[in-house]
Short mmCIF file of C-alpha atoms in Angstrom, two decimals:
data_model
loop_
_atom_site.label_atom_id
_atom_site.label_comp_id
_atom_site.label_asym_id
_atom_site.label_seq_id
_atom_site.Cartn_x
_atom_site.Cartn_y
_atom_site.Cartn_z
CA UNK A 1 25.89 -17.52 -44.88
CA UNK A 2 24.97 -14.95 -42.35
CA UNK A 3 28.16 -16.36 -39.39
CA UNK A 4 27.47 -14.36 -36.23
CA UNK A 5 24.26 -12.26 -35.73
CA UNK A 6 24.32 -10.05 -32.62
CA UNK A 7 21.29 -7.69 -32.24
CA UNK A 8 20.89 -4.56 -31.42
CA UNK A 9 23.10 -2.69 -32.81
CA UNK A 10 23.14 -0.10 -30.46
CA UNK A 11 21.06 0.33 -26.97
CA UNK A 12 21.11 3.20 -24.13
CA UNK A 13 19.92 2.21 -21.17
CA UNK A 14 19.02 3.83 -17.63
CA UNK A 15 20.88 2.49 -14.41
CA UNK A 16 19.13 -0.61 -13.05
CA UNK A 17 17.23 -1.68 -16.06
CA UNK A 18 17.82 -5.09 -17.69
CA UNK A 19 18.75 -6.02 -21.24
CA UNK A 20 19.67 -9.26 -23.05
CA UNK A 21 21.91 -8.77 -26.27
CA UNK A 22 21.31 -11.41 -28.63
CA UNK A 23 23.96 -13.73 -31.12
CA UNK A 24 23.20 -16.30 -33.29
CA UNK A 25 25.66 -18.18 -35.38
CA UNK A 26 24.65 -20.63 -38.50
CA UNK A 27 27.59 -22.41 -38.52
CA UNK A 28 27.14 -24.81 -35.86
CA UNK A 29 30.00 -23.72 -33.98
CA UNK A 30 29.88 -26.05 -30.87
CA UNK A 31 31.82 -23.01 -28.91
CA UNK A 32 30.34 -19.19 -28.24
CA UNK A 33 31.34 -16.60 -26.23
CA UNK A 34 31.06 -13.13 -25.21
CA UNK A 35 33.64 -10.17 -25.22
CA UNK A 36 33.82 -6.50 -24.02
CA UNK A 37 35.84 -3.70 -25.67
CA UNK A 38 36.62 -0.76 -23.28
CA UNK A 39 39.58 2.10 -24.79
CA UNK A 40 42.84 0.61 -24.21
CA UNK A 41 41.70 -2.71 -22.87
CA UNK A 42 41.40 -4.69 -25.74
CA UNK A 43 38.45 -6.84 -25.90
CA UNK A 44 38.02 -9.20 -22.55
CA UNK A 45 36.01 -12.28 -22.10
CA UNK A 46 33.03 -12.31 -20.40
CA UNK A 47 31.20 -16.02 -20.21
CA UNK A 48 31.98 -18.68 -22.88
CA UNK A 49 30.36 -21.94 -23.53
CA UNK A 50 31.64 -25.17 -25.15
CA UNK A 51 27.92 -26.52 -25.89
CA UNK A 52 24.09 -26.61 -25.11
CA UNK A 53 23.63 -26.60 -21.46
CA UNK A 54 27.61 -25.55 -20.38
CA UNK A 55 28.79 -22.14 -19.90
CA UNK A 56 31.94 -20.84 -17.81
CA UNK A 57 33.16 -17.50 -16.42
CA UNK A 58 35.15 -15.45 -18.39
CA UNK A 59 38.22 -12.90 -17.28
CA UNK A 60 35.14 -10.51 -16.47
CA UNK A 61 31.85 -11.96 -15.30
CA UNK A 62 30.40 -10.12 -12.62
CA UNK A 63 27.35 -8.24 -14.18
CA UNK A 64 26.60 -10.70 -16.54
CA UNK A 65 24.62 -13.83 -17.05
CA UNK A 66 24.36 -16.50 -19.95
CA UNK A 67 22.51 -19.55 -21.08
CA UNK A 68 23.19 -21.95 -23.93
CA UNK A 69 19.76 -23.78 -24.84
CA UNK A 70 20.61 -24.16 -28.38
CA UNK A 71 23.75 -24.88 -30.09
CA UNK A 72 23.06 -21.46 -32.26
CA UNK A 73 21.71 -19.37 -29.78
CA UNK A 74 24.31 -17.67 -26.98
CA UNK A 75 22.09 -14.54 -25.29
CA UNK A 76 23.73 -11.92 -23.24
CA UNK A 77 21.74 -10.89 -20.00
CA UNK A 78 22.43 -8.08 -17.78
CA UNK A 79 20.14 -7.94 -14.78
CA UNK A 80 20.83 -4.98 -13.65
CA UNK A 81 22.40 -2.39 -16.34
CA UNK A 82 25.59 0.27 -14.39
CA UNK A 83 27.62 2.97 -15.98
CA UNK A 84 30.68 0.75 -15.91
CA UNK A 85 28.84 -2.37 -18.23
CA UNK A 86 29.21 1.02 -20.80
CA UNK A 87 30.95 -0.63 -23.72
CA UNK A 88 31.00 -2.70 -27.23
CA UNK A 89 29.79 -6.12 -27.29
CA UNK A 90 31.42 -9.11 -29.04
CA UNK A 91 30.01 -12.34 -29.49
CA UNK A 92 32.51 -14.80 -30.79
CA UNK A 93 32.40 -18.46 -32.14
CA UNK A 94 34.41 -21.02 -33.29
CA UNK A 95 34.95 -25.07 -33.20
CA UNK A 96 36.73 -26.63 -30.49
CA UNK A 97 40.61 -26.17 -30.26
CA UNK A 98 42.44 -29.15 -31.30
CA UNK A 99 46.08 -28.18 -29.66
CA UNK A 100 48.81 -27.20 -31.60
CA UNK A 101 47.38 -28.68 -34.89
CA UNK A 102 45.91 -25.57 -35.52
CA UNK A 103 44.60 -22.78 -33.14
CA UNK A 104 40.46 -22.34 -32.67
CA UNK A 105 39.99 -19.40 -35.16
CA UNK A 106 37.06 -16.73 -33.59
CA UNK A 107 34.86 -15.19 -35.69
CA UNK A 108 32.60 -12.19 -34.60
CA UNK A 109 29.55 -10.91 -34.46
CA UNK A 110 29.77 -6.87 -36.17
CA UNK A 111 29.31 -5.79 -32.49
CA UNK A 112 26.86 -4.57 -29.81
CA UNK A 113 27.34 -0.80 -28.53
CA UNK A 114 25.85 -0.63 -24.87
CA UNK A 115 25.56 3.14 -23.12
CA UNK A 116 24.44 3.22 -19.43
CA UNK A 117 23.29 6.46 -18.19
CA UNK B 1 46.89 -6.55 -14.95
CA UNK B 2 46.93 -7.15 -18.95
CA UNK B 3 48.84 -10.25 -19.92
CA UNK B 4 49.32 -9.38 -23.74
CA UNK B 5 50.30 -5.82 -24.45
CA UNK B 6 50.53 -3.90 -27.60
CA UNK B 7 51.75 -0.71 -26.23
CA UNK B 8 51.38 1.21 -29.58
CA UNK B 9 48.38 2.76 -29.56
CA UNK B 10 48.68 4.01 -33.70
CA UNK B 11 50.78 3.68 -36.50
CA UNK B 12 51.21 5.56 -39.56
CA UNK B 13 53.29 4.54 -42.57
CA UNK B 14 53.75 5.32 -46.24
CA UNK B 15 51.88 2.90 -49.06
CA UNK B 16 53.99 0.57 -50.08
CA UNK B 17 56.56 0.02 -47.24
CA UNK B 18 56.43 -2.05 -44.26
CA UNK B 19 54.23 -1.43 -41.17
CA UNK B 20 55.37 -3.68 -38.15
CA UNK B 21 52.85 -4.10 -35.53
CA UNK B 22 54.69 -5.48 -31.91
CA UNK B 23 52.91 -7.28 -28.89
CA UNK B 24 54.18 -8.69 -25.82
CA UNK B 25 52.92 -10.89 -23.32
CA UNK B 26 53.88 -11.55 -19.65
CA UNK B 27 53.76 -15.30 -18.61
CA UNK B 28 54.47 -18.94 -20.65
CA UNK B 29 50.85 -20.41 -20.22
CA UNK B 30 50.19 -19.37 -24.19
CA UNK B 31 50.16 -22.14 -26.69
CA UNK B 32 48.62 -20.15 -29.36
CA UNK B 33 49.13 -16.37 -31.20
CA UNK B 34 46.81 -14.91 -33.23
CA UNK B 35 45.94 -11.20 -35.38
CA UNK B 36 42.84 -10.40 -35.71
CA UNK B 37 41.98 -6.87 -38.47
CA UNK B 38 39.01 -4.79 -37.41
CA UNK B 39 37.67 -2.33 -39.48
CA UNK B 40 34.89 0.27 -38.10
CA UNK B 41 31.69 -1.00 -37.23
CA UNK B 42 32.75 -4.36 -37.70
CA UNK B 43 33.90 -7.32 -35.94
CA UNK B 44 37.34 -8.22 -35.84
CA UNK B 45 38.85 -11.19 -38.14
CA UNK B 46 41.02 -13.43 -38.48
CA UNK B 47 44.30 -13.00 -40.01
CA UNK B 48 47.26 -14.79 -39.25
CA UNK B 49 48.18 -17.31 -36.55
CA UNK B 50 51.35 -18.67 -35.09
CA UNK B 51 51.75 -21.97 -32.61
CA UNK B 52 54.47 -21.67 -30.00
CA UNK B 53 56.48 -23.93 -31.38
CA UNK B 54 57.02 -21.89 -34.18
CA UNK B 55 59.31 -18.52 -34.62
CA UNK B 56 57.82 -17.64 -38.15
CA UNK B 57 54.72 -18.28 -40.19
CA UNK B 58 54.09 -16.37 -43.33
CA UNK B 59 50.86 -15.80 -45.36
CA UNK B 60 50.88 -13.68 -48.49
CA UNK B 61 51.74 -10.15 -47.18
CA UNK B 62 51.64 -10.78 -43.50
CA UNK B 63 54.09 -12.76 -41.50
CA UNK B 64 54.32 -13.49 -37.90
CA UNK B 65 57.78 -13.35 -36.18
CA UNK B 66 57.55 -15.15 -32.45
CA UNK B 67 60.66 -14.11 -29.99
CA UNK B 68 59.60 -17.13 -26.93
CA UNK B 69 62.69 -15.85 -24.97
CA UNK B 70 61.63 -11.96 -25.27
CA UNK B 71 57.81 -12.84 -25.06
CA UNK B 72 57.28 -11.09 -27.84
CA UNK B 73 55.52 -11.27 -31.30
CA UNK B 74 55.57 -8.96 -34.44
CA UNK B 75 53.18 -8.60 -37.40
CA UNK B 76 55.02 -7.48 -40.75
CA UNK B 77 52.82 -6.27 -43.81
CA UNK B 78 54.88 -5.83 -46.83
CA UNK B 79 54.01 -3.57 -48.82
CA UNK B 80 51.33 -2.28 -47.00
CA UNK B 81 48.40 -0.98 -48.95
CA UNK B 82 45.39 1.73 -48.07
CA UNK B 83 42.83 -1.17 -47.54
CA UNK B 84 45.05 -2.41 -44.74
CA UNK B 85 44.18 0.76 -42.39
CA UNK B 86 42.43 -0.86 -39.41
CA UNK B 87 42.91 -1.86 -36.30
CA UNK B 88 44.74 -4.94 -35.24
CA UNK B 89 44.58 -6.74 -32.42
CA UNK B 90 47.20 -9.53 -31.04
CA UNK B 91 45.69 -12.64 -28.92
CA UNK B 92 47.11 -15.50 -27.03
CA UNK B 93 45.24 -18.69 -26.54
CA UNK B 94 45.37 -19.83 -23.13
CA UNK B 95 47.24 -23.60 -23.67
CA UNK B 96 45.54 -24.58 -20.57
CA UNK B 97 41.84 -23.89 -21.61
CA UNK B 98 41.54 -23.85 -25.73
CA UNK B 99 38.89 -21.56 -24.93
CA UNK B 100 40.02 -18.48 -23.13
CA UNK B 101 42.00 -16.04 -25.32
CA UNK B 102 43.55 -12.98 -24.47
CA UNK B 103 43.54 -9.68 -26.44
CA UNK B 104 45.94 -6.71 -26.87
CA UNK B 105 44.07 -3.05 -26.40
CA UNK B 106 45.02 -3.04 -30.35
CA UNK B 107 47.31 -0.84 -32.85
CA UNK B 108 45.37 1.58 -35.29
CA UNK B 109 47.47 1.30 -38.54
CA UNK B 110 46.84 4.16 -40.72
CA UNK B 111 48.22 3.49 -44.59
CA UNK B 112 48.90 6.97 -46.34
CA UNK B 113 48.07 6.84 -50.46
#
């Protein structure tokens, strides 16, 4: 059971150029979503979606853009790469919450590392 | 602004005794607490939750203590072992929207042998 795929690994990329960090998950998590981790930040969202076809904005969107065609597929775009998109990549997933019966549990991807020169 | 703090950046203790881990948050519109462990060149994972209903939930080593009126939450590993040195992050689930959490910048525990 492979959970959350996120490819690559690592990428450098010059200012302007576009990337799209992948994630898969094989658990048929209906939710996905996408998180940043900048040095004494913590890790913040960036776009989420709850299904095929619905994505929302995050704490941190601008930059950033997202599809959800499959229910295992979330992809990452950044149109046009700037020093400040420098950081580690998350991709998250989980099932829906159900309230306080129990909290939606995340798990992650092992992580995307992003440099912008 | 942040809106769940853990203002320690690291923490060192001795194998064997207790390692406490604090986090605070700023506003009421959290339903839901949880640690997540990261290890290097991993993703973080789960470890422990707590509902806000709550003021204590316990799992093997690891419990959760939940202070509503202080906004504040502690993680307690006892005893604390080698192969818990990571990082550990706090999050709050957003009560409003199951789907937005909110993470801690995270506490580097470092377990001396």
């Amino acid at each position: 059971n492979a959970g959350v795929t996120q490819t690559p690994k690592f990428q450098v990329l010059k200012t302007g150029q576009s990337m799209t960090l992948q994630c898969a998950q094989d658990m048929n998590h209906e939710y996905m979503s996408w998180y940043r981790q900048d040095p004494g930040m913590g890790l913040r969202l960036i776009h989420y979606s709850v299904g095929a076809g619905i994505t929302d904005q995050g704490e941190v969107p601008n930059g950033y853009n997202v599809s959800r065609s499959t229910t295992e597929d979330f992809p990452l775009r950044l149109l046009s790469a700037a020093p400040s998109q420098t950081s580690v990549y998350f991709c998250a997933s989980s099932q829906p919450g159900q309230g306080l019966s129990g909290a939606n549990v995340l798990t992650f991807g092992a992580g995307s590392r992003l440099t912008v020169l | 602004d942040q809106q769940v703090k853990q203002n320690s950046p690291s923490l060192s203790v001795q194998e064997g005794r207790i390692s406490i881990l604090n986090c605070d948050y700023t506003n009421s519109m959290f339903d839901y607490f949880l640690w997540y462990k990261k290890y290097p060149a991993e993703g973080p994972t789960f470890l422990i939750s707590i509902s806000s209903i709550k003021d204590k939930n316990e799992d093997g080593r690891f419990t959760v203590f939940l202070n509503k009126s202080a906004k504040h939450l502690s993680l307690h590993i006892v005893p604390s072992q080698p192969g818990d040195s990571a990082v550990y992050f706090c999050a709050a689930r957003n009560r409003y929207n199951f789907n937005k959490f909110y993470f801690g910048s995270g506490t580097k525990l470092n377990v001396k042998p």
